[in-house]
Tab-separated table of C-alpha atoms in Angstrom:
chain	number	residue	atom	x	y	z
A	21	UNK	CA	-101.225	104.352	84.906
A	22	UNK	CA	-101.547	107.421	82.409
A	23	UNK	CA	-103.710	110.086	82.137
A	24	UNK	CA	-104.773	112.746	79.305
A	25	UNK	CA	-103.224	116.444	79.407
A	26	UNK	CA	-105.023	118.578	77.271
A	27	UNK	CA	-104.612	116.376	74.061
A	28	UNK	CA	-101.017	115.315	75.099
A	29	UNK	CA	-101.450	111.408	76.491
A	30	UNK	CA	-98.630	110.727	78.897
A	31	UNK	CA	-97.922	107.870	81.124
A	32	UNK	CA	-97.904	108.899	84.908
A	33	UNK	CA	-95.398	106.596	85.871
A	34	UNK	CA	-92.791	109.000	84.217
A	35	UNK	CA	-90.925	111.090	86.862
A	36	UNK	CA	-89.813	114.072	84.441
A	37	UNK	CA	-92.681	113.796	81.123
A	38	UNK	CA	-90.469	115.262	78.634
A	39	UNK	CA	-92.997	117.521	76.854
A	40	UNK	CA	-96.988	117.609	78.640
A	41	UNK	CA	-99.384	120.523	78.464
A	42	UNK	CA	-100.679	121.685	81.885
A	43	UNK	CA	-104.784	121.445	82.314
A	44	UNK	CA	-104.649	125.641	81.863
A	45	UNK	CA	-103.328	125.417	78.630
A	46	UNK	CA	-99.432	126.085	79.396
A	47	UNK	CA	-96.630	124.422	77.496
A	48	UNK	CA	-93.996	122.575	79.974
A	49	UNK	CA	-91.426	120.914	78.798
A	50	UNK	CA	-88.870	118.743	80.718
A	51	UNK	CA	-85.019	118.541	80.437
A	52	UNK	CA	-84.875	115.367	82.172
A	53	UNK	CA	-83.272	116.960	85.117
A	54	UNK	CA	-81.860	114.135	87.941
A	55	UNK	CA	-81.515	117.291	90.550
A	56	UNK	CA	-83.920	117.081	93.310
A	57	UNK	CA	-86.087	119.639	95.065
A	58	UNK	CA	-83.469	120.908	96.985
A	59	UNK	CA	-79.903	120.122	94.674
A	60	UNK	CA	-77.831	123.016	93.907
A	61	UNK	CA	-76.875	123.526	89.660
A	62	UNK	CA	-73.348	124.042	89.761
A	63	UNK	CA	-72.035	126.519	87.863
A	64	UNK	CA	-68.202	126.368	88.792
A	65	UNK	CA	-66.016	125.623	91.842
A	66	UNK	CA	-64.702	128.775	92.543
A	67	UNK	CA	-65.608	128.482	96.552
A	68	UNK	CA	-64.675	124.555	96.179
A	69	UNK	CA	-64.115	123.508	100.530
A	70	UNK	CA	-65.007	127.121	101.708
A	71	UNK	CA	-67.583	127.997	104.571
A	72	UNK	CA	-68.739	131.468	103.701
A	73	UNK	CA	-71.010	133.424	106.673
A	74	UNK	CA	-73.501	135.812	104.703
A	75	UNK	CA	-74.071	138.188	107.583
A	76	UNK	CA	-77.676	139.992	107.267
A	77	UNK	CA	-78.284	143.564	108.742
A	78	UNK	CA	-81.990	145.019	109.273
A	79	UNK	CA	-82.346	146.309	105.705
A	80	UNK	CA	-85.242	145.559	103.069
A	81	UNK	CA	-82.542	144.041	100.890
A	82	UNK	CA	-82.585	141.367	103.091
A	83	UNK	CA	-85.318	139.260	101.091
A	84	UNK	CA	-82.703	139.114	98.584
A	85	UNK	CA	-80.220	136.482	100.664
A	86	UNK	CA	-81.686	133.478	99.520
A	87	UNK	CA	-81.020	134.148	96.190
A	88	UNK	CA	-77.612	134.846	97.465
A	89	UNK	CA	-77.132	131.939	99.290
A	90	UNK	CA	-78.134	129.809	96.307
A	91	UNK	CA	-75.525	131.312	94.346
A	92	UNK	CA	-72.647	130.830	96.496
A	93	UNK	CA	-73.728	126.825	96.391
A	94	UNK	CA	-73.891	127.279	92.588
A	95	UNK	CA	-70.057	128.659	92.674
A	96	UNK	CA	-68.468	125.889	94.766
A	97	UNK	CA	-69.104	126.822	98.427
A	98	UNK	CA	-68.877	123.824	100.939
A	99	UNK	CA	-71.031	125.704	103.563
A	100	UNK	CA	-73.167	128.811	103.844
A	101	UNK	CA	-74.175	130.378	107.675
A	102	UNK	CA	-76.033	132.601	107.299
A	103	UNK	CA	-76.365	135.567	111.227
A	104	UNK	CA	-79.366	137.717	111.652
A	105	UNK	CA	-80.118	140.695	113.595
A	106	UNK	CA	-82.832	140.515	114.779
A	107	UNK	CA	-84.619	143.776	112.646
A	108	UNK	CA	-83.410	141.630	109.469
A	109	UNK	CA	-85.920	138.904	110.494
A	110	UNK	CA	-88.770	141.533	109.259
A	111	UNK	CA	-87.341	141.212	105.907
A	112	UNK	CA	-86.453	137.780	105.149
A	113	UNK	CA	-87.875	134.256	106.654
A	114	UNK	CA	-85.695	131.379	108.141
A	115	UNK	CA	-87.757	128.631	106.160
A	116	UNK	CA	-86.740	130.425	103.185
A	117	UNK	CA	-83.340	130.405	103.995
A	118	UNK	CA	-83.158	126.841	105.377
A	119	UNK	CA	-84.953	125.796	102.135
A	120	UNK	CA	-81.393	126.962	100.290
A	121	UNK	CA	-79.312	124.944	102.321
A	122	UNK	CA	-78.198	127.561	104.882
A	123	UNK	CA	-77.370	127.298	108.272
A	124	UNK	CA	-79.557	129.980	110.150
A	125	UNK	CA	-78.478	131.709	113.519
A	126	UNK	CA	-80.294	134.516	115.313
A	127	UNK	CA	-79.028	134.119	118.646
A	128	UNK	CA	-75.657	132.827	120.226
A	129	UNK	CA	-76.161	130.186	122.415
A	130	UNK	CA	-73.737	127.915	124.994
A	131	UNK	CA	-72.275	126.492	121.580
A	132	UNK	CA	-70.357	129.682	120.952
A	133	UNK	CA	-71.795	130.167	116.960
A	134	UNK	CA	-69.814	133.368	116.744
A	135	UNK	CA	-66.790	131.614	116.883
A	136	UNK	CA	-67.306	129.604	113.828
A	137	UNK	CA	-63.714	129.647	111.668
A	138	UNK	CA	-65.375	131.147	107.956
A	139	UNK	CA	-62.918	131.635	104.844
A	140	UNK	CA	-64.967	134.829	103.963
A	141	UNK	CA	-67.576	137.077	105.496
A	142	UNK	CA	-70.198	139.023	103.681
A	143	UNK	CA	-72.232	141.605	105.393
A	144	UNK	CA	-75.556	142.524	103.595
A	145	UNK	CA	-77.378	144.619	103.901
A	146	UNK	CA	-74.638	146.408	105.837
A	147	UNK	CA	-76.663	148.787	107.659
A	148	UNK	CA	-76.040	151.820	109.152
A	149	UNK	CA	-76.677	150.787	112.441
A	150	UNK	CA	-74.167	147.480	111.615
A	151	UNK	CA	-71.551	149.435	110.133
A	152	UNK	CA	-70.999	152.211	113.004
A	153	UNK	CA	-71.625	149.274	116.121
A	154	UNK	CA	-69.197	146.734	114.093
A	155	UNK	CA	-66.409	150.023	114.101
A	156	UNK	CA	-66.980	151.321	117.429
A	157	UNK	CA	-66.733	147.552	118.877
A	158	UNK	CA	-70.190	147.182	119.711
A	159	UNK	CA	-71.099	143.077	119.643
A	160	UNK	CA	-74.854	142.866	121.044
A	161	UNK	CA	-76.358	140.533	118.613
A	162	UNK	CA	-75.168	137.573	116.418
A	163	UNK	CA	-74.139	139.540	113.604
A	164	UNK	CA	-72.283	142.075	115.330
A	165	UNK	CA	-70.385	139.629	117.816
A	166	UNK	CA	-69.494	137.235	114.955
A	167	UNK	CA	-68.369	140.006	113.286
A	168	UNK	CA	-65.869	140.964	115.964
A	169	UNK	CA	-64.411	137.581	116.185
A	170	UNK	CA	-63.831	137.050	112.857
A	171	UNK	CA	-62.099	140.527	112.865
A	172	UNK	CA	-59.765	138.681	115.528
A	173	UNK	CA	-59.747	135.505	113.228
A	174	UNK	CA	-58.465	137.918	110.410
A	175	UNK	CA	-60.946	136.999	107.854
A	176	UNK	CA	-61.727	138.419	104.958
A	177	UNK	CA	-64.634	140.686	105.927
A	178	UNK	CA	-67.009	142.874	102.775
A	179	UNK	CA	-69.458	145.219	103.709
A	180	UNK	CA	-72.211	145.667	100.890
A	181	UNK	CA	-73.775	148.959	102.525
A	182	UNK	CA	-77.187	149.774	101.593
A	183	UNK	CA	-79.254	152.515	103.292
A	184	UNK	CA	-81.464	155.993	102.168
A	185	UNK	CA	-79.368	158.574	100.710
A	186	UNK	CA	-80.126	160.924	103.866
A	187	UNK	CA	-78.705	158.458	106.279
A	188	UNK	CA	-75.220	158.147	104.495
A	189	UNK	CA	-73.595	161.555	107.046
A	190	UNK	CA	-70.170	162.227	108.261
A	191	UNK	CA	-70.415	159.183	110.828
A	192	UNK	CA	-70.837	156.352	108.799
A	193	UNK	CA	-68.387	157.720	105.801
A	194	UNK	CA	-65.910	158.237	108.719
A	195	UNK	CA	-66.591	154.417	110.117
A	196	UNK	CA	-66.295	153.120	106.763
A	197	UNK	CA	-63.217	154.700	106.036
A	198	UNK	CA	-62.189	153.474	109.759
A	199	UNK	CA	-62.850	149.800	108.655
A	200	UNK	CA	-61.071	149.857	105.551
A	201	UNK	CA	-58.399	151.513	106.710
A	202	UNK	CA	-58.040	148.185	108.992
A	203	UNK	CA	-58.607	145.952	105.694
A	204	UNK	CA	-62.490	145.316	105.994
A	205	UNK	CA	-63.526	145.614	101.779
A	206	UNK	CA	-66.394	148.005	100.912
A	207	UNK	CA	-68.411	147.331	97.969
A	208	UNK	CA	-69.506	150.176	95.909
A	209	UNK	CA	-73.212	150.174	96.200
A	210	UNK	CA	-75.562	150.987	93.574
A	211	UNK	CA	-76.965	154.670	93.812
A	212	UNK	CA	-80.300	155.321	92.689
A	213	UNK	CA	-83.440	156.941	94.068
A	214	UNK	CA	-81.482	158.622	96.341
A	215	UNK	CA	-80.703	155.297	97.918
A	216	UNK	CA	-77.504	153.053	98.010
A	217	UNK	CA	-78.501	149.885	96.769
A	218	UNK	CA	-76.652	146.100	97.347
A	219	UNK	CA	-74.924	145.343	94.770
A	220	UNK	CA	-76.336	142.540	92.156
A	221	UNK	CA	-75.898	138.869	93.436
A	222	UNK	CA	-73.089	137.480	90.911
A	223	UNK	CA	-71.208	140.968	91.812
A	224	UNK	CA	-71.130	139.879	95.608
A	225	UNK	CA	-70.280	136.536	94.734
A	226	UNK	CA	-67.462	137.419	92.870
A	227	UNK	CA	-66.285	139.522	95.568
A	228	UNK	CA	-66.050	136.347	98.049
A	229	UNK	CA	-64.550	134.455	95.336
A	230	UNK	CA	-61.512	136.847	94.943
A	231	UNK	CA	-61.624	136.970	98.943
């Protein structure tokens, strides 16, 4: 069977048309990609047989994480969970996270999530609220309790904080400093607007890679 698109004839029976213009006049052209809907481009195999929890605070920056997520596939990682609080589920949608391959909790249940055994942990957005419970030992959702048992576990735990200029005080400087001092790794966050912003993507990927 073929069909006519906009002056280009093509056959429909071709899976990837190598070169076809689109009805509205648009240009596509094909690389004859065998990656399906959901396959992963690998870019290296830096996080080659690592499970890496991307833990996800109540922050705007949330909508970034599946972005994120699809760039710690790209770099090697085995696995990707991915904990919510519950205020981060404003910001980012578990279809859209699931679509990227991720493993999606938002509550603990009988099967003890929290105590999954991760090589790395990356918290981001790490919010004010998550940064000061997480140092003061407050576990009360699934981000917060995983947190404190992979504290326990010794893994590698970052903190990408992000939150309004105003809201970075005396408390939260002190709890960071608190947390590093006991080996939790702080990424410098990108100040503008009076706001500290995540860092990009490929900077928090590195960061898990060197881990």
């Amino acid at each position: 069977m073929s069909t006519m698109y906009g002056g280009v004839y093509t056959t429909m029976t071709e899976k990837y048309p190598t070169n076809k213009i689109l009805p509205w006049g648009m240009s596509f052209h094909s690389d004859n990609s065998q990656l399906e809907d959901h396959d992963i481009y690998r870019k290296g195999w830096y996080l080659k047989g690592k499970r890496i929890a991307v833990m996800v605070g109540g922050g705007i920056a949330a909508y970034k994480t599946p972005d994120l997520v699809r760039k710690l596939y790209q770099y090697g990682a085995h696995e990707v969970y991915v904990y919510l609080t519950p205020t981060a589920l404003g910001f980012v949608s578990i279809k859209a996270l699931k679509w990227n391959s991720a493993t999606v909790v938002t509550e603990l249940t009988e099967f003890s999530e929290h105590l999954e055994q991760f090589s790395a942990c990356l918290v981001v957005p790490a919010t004010y609220n998550t940064i000061n419970k997480f140092a003061n030992g407050i576990a009360d959702n699934a981000v917060t309790t995983t947190l404190a048992a992979a504290f326990g576990l010794r893994t590698p735990i970052i903190m990408a904080p992000a939150m309004h200029g105003d809201m970075y005080n005396h408390i939260v400087a002190a709890n960071c400093a608190k947390l590093a001092a006991m080996g939790v790794h702080f990424l410098t966050p990108r100040q503008q607007n009076n706001k500290l912003n995540v860092p990009s993507a490929m900077d928090m990927v590195t960061a898990v890679c060197r881990a």
